[in-house]
Coordinates of C-alpha atoms and ligand atoms in Angstrom, one line a residue:
M122 CA 30.4 7.9 12.3
L123 CA 27.8 5.3 13.2
T124 CA 28.9 2.4 15.4
K125 CA 26.9 -0.6 16.7
D126 CA 26.3 1.2 20.0
S127 CA 25.2 4.5 18.5
S128 CA 21.7 5.6 19.7
I129 CA 19.0 5.2 17.0
L130 CA 15.7 6.8 17.5
I131 CA 12.9 5.8 15.2
V132 CA 9.7 7.8 15.1
G133 CA 6.6 5.7 14.1
G134 CA 6.1 2.0 14.3
G135 CA 4.6 1.6 10.9
I136 CA 6.0 0.0 7.7
F137 CA 9.2 2.1 7.5
G138 CA 9.7 2.4 11.1
L139 CA 9.3 -1.3 12.1
S140 CA 11.2 -2.5 8.9
T141 CA 14.1 -0.1 9.9
A142 CA 14.1 -1.3 13.6
Y143 CA 14.1 -4.9 12.4
H144 CA 16.9 -4.5 10.0
R145 CA 19.1 -2.3 12.2
A146 CA 18.5 -4.7 15.2
K147 CA 19.4 -7.7 12.9
A148 CA 22.6 -5.9 11.9
G149 CA 23.7 -5.7 15.5
Y150 CA 22.7 -2.2 16.7
T151 CA 22.0 -2.4 20.3
K152 CA 20.5 1.0 21.3
I153 CA 17.4 1.4 19.2
T154 CA 14.3 3.2 20.5
M155 CA 11.1 3.4 18.7
L156 CA 8.4 6.1 19.6
E157 CA 4.9 5.2 18.4
K158 CA 2.1 7.7 18.7
G159 CA -0.6 5.0 18.9
D160 CA -1.2 3.0 22.0
A161 CA -0.6 -0.3 20.2
I162 CA 1.2 -1.7 17.3
P163 CA -0.3 -2.0 14.8
S164 CA -1.3 1.5 15.6
P165 CA -4.9 2.7 14.6
L166 CA -3.1 5.5 12.8
S167 CA -0.9 3.3 10.6
A168 CA -1.9 3.0 6.9
G169 CA -0.5 -0.5 7.1
N170 CA -3.0 -1.6 9.9
D171 CA -5.3 -3.2 7.4
L172 CA -6.8 -6.6 6.6
N173 CA -4.8 -7.0 3.5
K174 CA -2.5 -5.2 1.0
I175 CA -1.7 -5.9 -2.7
V176 CA 1.8 -7.4 -3.2
R177 CA 3.0 -7.0 -6.9
A178 CA 6.1 -6.1 -8.7
E179 CA 4.5 -4.2 -11.6
Y180 CA 6.0 -0.8 -11.8
E181 CA 6.4 1.4 -14.8
D182 CA 9.9 2.0 -13.3
P183 CA 12.3 -1.1 -13.2
F184 CA 13.9 0.3 -10.1
Y185 CA 10.8 -0.3 -8.0
A186 CA 10.0 -3.5 -9.9
E187 CA 13.4 -4.9 -8.8
L188 CA 12.8 -3.7 -5.2
A189 CA 9.4 -5.3 -5.1
L190 CA 10.7 -8.5 -6.5
S191 CA 13.2 -8.7 -3.7
A192 CA 10.4 -8.0 -1.2
I193 CA 8.3 -10.7 -2.7
E194 CA 11.1 -13.2 -2.3
E195 CA 11.4 -12.3 1.4
L196 CA 7.6 -12.5 1.9
G197 CA 7.6 -15.9 0.6
S198 CA 10.6 -17.2 2.5
N199 CA 11.2 -15.3 5.7
P200 CA 9.3 -17.0 8.5
L201 CA 8.4 -13.5 9.9
F202 CA 6.4 -12.8 6.8
A203 CA 5.7 -16.0 5.1
P204 CA 2.6 -17.0 7.2
H205 CA 1.0 -13.7 6.3
Y206 CA 1.5 -13.9 2.5
S207 CA -0.8 -15.6 0.0
Q208 CA 0.5 -15.8 -3.5
V209 CA -2.9 -16.1 -5.2
G210 CA -1.8 -14.0 -8.2
Y211 CA -2.9 -10.6 -9.5
L212 CA -5.5 -10.2 -12.1
L213 CA -5.2 -6.8 -13.6
G214 CA -7.4 -5.3 -16.3
N215 CA -9.7 -2.6 -17.6
S216 CA -13.4 -2.6 -18.0
A217 CA -14.9 -1.8 -21.4
A218 CA -15.6 1.8 -20.5
A219 CA -11.9 2.5 -19.1
P220 CA -10.4 5.8 -20.3
E221 CA -7.4 5.9 -22.4
K222 CA -5.1 6.9 -19.5
S223 CA -6.1 3.7 -17.7
K224 CA -5.4 1.6 -20.7
R225 CA -1.9 3.2 -21.1
S226 CA -1.2 2.6 -17.5
L227 CA -2.2 -1.1 -17.8
A228 CA 0.0 -1.5 -20.9
K229 CA 3.0 0.0 -19.0
S230 CA 2.3 -2.2 -16.1
M231 CA 2.4 -5.3 -18.2
A232 CA 5.5 -4.1 -20.2
S233 CA 7.4 -3.7 -16.9
I234 CA 7.3 -7.4 -16.1
E235 CA 6.6 -9.3 -19.3
R236 CA 10.3 -9.3 -20.5
H237 CA 11.6 -9.9 -17.0
P238 CA 13.0 -13.5 -16.6
A239 CA 11.3 -13.8 -13.1
F240 CA 7.9 -13.6 -14.9
A241 CA 8.8 -15.8 -17.9
T242 CA 6.2 -18.4 -17.1
Q243 CA 4.0 -16.4 -14.7
I244 CA 1.9 -14.1 -17.1
T245 CA -1.2 -15.0 -19.0
A246 CA -3.0 -12.5 -21.2
I247 CA -6.7 -12.0 -20.6
N248 CA -8.7 -11.1 -23.7
S249 CA -12.1 -12.6 -23.0
R250 CA -14.6 -13.6 -20.3
D251 CA -13.4 -17.2 -20.9
D252 CA -9.9 -16.1 -20.2
V253 CA -11.1 -14.6 -16.9
H254 CA -12.8 -17.8 -15.9
A255 CA -9.8 -20.0 -16.8
V256 CA -7.9 -18.2 -13.9
A257 CA -10.8 -17.2 -11.6
S258 CA -14.0 -19.1 -12.1
A259 CA -15.7 -17.6 -9.2
L260 CA -15.8 -14.2 -10.8
D261 CA -19.1 -14.5 -12.5
G262 CA -19.9 -10.8 -13.4
P263 CA -20.4 -9.6 -17.0
M264 CA -16.8 -8.3 -17.3
D265 CA -17.6 -7.7 -21.0
E266 CA -14.6 -6.7 -23.0
W267 CA -12.6 -6.8 -19.9
T268 CA -8.9 -7.1 -20.9
G269 CA -5.7 -7.4 -19.1
Y270 CA -3.5 -10.1 -17.8
F271 CA -3.1 -12.5 -14.9
N272 CA 0.3 -12.5 -13.0
R273 CA 1.0 -15.6 -10.9
L274 CA 4.0 -14.1 -9.1
A275 CA 2.0 -11.7 -6.9
G276 CA -0.8 -11.8 -4.2
Y277 CA -1.6 -10.1 -1.0
A278 CA -0.3 -9.9 2.6
R279 CA -2.4 -10.1 5.7
A280 CA -1.2 -6.6 6.7
A281 CA -2.0 -6.2 10.3
D282 CA -0.8 -9.8 11.1
A283 CA 2.4 -9.1 9.4
L284 CA 2.9 -5.9 11.5
R285 CA 2.2 -7.9 14.7
S286 CA 4.8 -10.4 13.6
V287 CA 7.6 -8.0 13.0
Y288 CA 6.7 -6.0 16.1
A289 CA 7.0 -9.1 18.3
A290 CA 10.4 -9.9 16.6
V291 CA 11.8 -6.4 17.2
K292 CA 10.9 -6.4 20.9
E293 CA 12.5 -9.9 21.2
M294 CA 15.6 -8.4 19.6
G295 CA 15.8 -5.7 22.3
V296 CA 14.3 -2.6 20.6
D297 CA 12.9 -0.3 23.2
V298 CA 9.4 0.6 22.0
K299 CA 7.6 3.4 23.7
L300 CA 3.9 3.4 22.9
G301 CA 1.7 6.5 23.1
R302 CA 4.8 8.8 22.5
T303 CA 5.0 11.3 19.8
A304 CA 7.6 13.5 18.0
I305 CA 7.4 16.1 15.3
I306 CA 8.9 15.7 11.9
G307 CA 9.1 18.0 8.9
Q308 CA 6.4 18.3 6.3
Q309 CA 6.8 18.2 2.5
I310 CA 4.2 15.7 1.7
T311 CA 0.5 15.7 1.1
A312 CA -1.8 13.5 3.3
K313 CA -4.1 11.8 0.8
S314 CA -6.7 9.1 1.4
W315 CA -8.7 6.4 -0.4
L316 CA -11.8 4.5 0.8
I317 CA -11.5 1.0 2.1
T318 CA -14.6 -1.0 2.7
H319 CA -15.7 -4.6 3.1
I320 CA -18.7 -6.9 2.6
Q321 CA -19.4 -9.8 5.0
L322 CA -19.6 -13.2 3.4
T323 CA -21.0 -16.3 5.0
P324 CA -18.5 -19.2 5.4
E325 CA -20.1 -20.9 2.4
E326 CA -19.8 -17.8 0.2
A327 CA -16.3 -17.2 1.3
A328 CA -15.3 -20.8 0.4
Q329 CA -16.6 -20.3 -3.1
L330 CA -14.1 -17.5 -3.5
E331 CA -11.2 -19.0 -1.7
G332 CA -8.0 -18.6 -3.7
I333 CA -9.2 -15.9 -6.2
P334 CA -6.5 -13.6 -7.4
V335 CA -6.3 -10.1 -6.1
T336 CA -8.4 -8.4 -8.9
Y337 CA -7.8 -4.9 -10.0
S338 CA -9.9 -3.3 -12.7
R339 CA -7.6 -0.3 -13.2
D340 CA -10.5 2.1 -14.0
L341 CA -12.9 0.8 -11.2
G342 CA -10.9 -0.5 -8.3
F343 CA -9.7 -3.6 -6.6
F344 CA -10.8 -6.4 -4.3
F345 CA -9.2 -9.5 -2.5
E346 CA -10.0 -13.0 -1.6
P347 CA -12.2 -13.0 1.4
D348 CA -10.3 -13.1 4.7
R349 CA -10.0 -16.8 5.7
K350 CA -10.6 -16.0 9.5
T351 CA -13.5 -13.4 9.2
G352 CA -15.1 -13.9 5.8
L353 CA -14.6 -10.2 5.1
L354 CA -14.0 -9.3 1.5
K355 CA -12.1 -5.9 1.2
I356 CA -12.8 -3.6 -1.7
S357 CA -11.2 -0.2 -2.6
P358 CA -12.4 2.0 -5.5
S359 CA -9.9 3.7 -7.9
G360 CA -9.5 7.4 -8.0
A361 CA -7.2 10.3 -7.3
G362 CA -8.0 10.3 -3.6
F363 CA -9.1 12.9 -0.9
T364 CA -7.0 15.6 0.8
N365 CA -7.7 17.5 3.9
H366 CA -6.0 20.9 3.5
Q367 CA -5.6 23.3 6.4
E368 CA -5.3 27.0 6.6
N369 CA -1.6 26.8 6.6
G370 CA -1.8 25.0 3.1
F371 CA -0.8 21.5 4.3
S372 CA -3.1 18.5 4.0
V373 CA -3.1 16.4 7.1
P374 CA -5.0 13.2 8.1
S375 CA -8.6 14.1 9.3
E376 CA -9.7 13.3 13.0
R377 CA -12.7 11.2 11.7
N378 CA -12.1 8.6 9.1
D379 CA -15.0 6.1 9.5
F380 CA -17.2 7.3 6.7
I381 CA -17.9 6.7 3.0
P382 CA -17.2 9.9 0.9
P383 CA -20.1 11.0 -1.4
G384 CA -20.1 9.0 -4.6
E385 CA -17.8 6.3 -3.4
E386 CA -20.5 3.8 -2.4
E387 CA -21.7 3.7 -6.0
A388 CA -18.1 3.2 -7.1
V389 CA -17.9 0.1 -4.8
R390 CA -21.3 -1.2 -6.1
K391 CA -20.0 -0.8 -9.7
I392 CA -17.0 -3.0 -8.9
L393 CA -19.3 -5.7 -7.4
R394 CA -21.7 -5.5 -10.4
E395 CA -18.8 -6.0 -12.8
H396 CA -17.1 -8.9 -11.1
L397 CA -19.4 -10.4 -8.4
P398 CA -22.9 -9.3 -9.1
R399 CA -24.4 -11.7 -6.5
F400 CA -23.0 -9.4 -3.8
A401 CA -23.8 -6.1 -5.4
D402 CA -26.3 -5.0 -2.8
R403 CA -24.6 -6.4 0.2
P404 CA -24.2 -3.8 3.0
L405 CA -20.8 -2.2 3.3
V406 CA -19.0 -2.7 6.7
N407 CA -15.8 -1.4 8.4
S408 CA -15.7 1.4 6.0
K409 CA -13.0 4.0 6.4
I410 CA -10.7 6.3 4.5
C411 CA -7.1 5.3 4.9
W412 CA -4.3 8.0 4.6
C413 CA -0.9 7.8 3.0
A414 CA 1.9 10.3 2.6
D415 CA 1.8 11.3 -1.0
T416 CA 4.7 13.0 -3.0
A417 CA 4.5 14.8 -6.4
D418 CA 6.3 12.1 -8.2
S419 CA 5.2 9.1 -6.2
E420 CA 8.8 8.5 -5.1
Y421 CA 9.6 7.8 -1.4
I422 CA 11.6 10.3 0.8
I423 CA 14.5 8.5 2.6
D424 CA 17.0 11.1 3.5
F425 CA 18.6 13.2 6.2
V426 CA 16.6 16.4 7.0
P427 CA 18.7 19.3 5.7
G428 CA 20.5 21.2 8.6
R429 CA 18.0 23.7 9.9
L430 CA 16.6 21.6 12.8
P431 CA 18.1 21.4 16.2
W432 CA 18.7 17.6 15.8
K433 CA 21.8 16.2 14.3
D434 CA 21.5 13.2 12.0
L435 CA 17.8 13.3 11.7
A436 CA 16.6 11.2 8.8
V437 CA 13.0 10.5 7.4
A438 CA 11.7 7.5 5.6
T439 CA 8.2 8.6 4.3
G440 CA 6.4 9.7 1.2
D441 CA 5.1 6.2 0.8
S442 CA 2.6 7.4 -1.9
G443 CA 0.4 4.5 -1.3
H444 CA 2.8 1.8 -2.5
A445 CA 5.1 0.9 0.4
F446 CA 3.4 -1.9 2.3
K447 CA 4.7 -4.5 -0.1
M448 CA 8.3 -3.2 0.7
F449 CA 7.9 -4.1 4.4
P450 CA 10.6 -6.8 4.3
V451 CA 13.2 -4.6 2.5
A452 CA 12.2 -1.0 3.5
G453 CA 14.6 -0.9 6.4
V454 CA 17.6 -2.2 4.5
M455 CA 17.8 1.1 2.7
D456 CA 21.1 1.7 4.4
L457 CA 21.1 5.5 4.7
L458 CA 22.3 5.5 8.2
E459 CA 25.6 3.7 7.6
K460 CA 26.3 5.6 4.3
G461 CA 25.7 9.0 6.0
K462 CA 24.1 10.4 2.9
Q463 CA 21.4 9.4 0.4
D464 CA 22.9 8.7 -3.0
V465 CA 19.7 7.3 -4.6
E466 CA 18.6 10.5 -6.4
R467 CA 14.9 9.6 -6.4
W468 CA 14.7 9.3 -2.6
K469 CA 16.4 12.5 -1.8
W470 CA 14.7 15.2 0.3
K471 CA 12.3 17.0 -2.1
E472 CA 11.9 20.7 -1.2
G473 CA 9.0 22.6 -2.8
S474 CA 7.2 19.7 -4.3
N475 CA 3.5 20.0 -5.0
A476 CA 1.9 16.5 -4.7
A477 CA -1.7 17.8 -5.1
T478 CA -1.2 18.7 -8.7
A479 CA 1.0 15.7 -9.7
E480 CA 0.3 13.5 -12.8
V481 CA 0.8 9.9 -11.7
S482 CA -0.2 7.5 -14.5
W483 CA -2.0 5.0 -12.3
R484 CA -4.3 7.6 -10.6
E485 CA -7.5 8.5 -12.4
G486 CA -9.7 11.4 -11.9
T487 CA -9.4 14.6 -9.7
T488 CA -8.4 14.7 -6.1
R489 CA -11.2 16.2 -3.9
D490 CA -10.6 18.0 -0.6
L491 CA -12.8 16.9 2.3
S492 CA -13.8 20.5 2.8
E493 CA -15.7 20.3 -0.6
L494 CA -17.7 17.3 0.5
V495 CA -21.0 17.2 2.5
L496 CA -20.4 14.3 4.9
S497 CA -23.2 12.4 6.5
Ligands
FAD725 C1 -6.3 3.0 0.9 C2 -4.8 2.5 0.9 C3 -4.5 1.3 0.3 C4 -3.2 0.8 0.2 N1 -2.9 -0.4 -0.4 C5 -1.7 -0.8 -0.5 C6 -1.4 -2.0 -1.1 O1 -2.3 -2.8 -1.6 N2 -0.1 -2.5 -1.3 C7 0.9 -1.7 -0.8 O2 2.1 -2.0 -1.0 N3 0.7 -0.5 -0.1 C8 -0.6 -0.1 0.0 N4 -0.9 1.1 0.6 C9 0.3 1.9 1.2 C10 0.8 1.4 2.6 O3 -0.2 1.2 3.5 C11 1.7 2.5 3.0 O4 2.7 2.7 1.9 C12 2.6 2.1 4.3 O5 1.7 1.8 5.3 C13 3.3 3.4 4.7 O6 4.2 3.0 5.7 P1 4.7 4.2 6.8 O7 5.6 3.6 7.7 O8 5.1 5.4 5.9 O9 3.4 4.7 7.5 P2 2.4 4.0 8.5 O10 2.3 2.5 8.1 O11 1.1 4.7 8.4 O12 3.2 4.1 9.8 C14 3.3 5.4 10.4 C15 3.4 5.1 12.0 O13 3.8 6.4 12.6 C16 3.0 6.6 13.8 N5 3.0 8.0 14.0 C17 2.4 9.0 13.2 N6 2.7 10.2 13.7 C18 3.5 10.1 14.7 C19 4.2 11.0 15.6 N7 4.0 12.3 15.5 N8 5.0 10.4 16.6 C20 5.1 9.0 16.8 N9 4.5 8.2 15.9 C21 3.8 8.6 14.9 C22 1.6 6.0 13.3 O14 0.8 5.7 14.4 C23 2.0 4.8 12.6 O15 2.1 3.6 13.4 C24 -2.2 1.5 0.8 C25 -2.4 2.9 1.4 C26 -3.7 3.3 1.4 C27 -4.0 4.6 2.1

């Protein structure tokens, strides 16, 4: 039975870890310790340690749409998060050459929100270049036959800043954080990565793009408003990602991540040519592959570890599958600890899953293993 002076040990000070620490401390738990492998928070190892992340409630599954909506509400109103959230909207579409799978995924995305009362006045269909210009005049690429929609109830969070803010709060609330400390947890997920890169804009160029929506061409990739402090514009190409399989069959994050996998630079240039051709040849800076913990069905794993380990009451909150940053404000309220068991079926421990072969509708193409690539 958990009481307010029960000891809670949290391994990892990323999105799930910090959010859990914050909500447990807020609920009155007094003995919370957090071990973080990195020597700082945000940790260089955290997928959340990034310039910015998309915040949107479009999910094919209403369960996640509702969860994301509650997170968006917190992001906009909780003083811990609100300074780090910009509700610039989300422009989602497909280029003319998009494959059918990408078009189906977009249609499902729109269907997931268009009948929801929270989005009643928030969505505009985009069927022409003029429609694009009406919501984002700074996007002056051809975007021929680009179709999709603009959702005003979405935007992005300055990710590393939000992590810093919550970290300061949990320390203030008495959570004992031990940096540079590690622990081992079970494995049933596939480490999978995607490229994140940036172009550097001058202050004048950045000003021209101020306030543009997060723009995601499903089949090509996405980019953000330039960062207001640095002028860096973040870009990430679409695709099924990269794994790093070991002899034991597990994919784990690679030691070196500061490179552009073969073919990915051209993918980034294509995004720029389509939307912002004036920057199409700009050098790419701060490029890295960013790892997430992928599950076969893209569902999180938030559950107790079945009883084969020496620890009692060991729970994991992982399997983010590349879509958990936006849940930062609510990830830690998933009240597994008090309930003593996970009754949300989709988040239960998944034995024997095979994420590498999963068919997730919003991921295009084939996953490549780093061992197949010739890296420069
Ligand atoms: C390319 C890319 C783009 C993304 N874009 C978005 C987006 O736009 N919107 C969105 O919502 N989500 C996005 N995500 C997903 C989001 O970043 C992750 O879902 C989220 O960061 C996962 O949180 P986490 O707590 O599971 O992991 P992390 O944030 O990675 O935190 C894990 C923490 O554990 C620490 N750690 C690791 N091993 C140990 C150990 N053995 N002992 C102690 N500590 C340890 C790490 O240092 C780290 O601090 C993206 C992910 C990627 C890869």
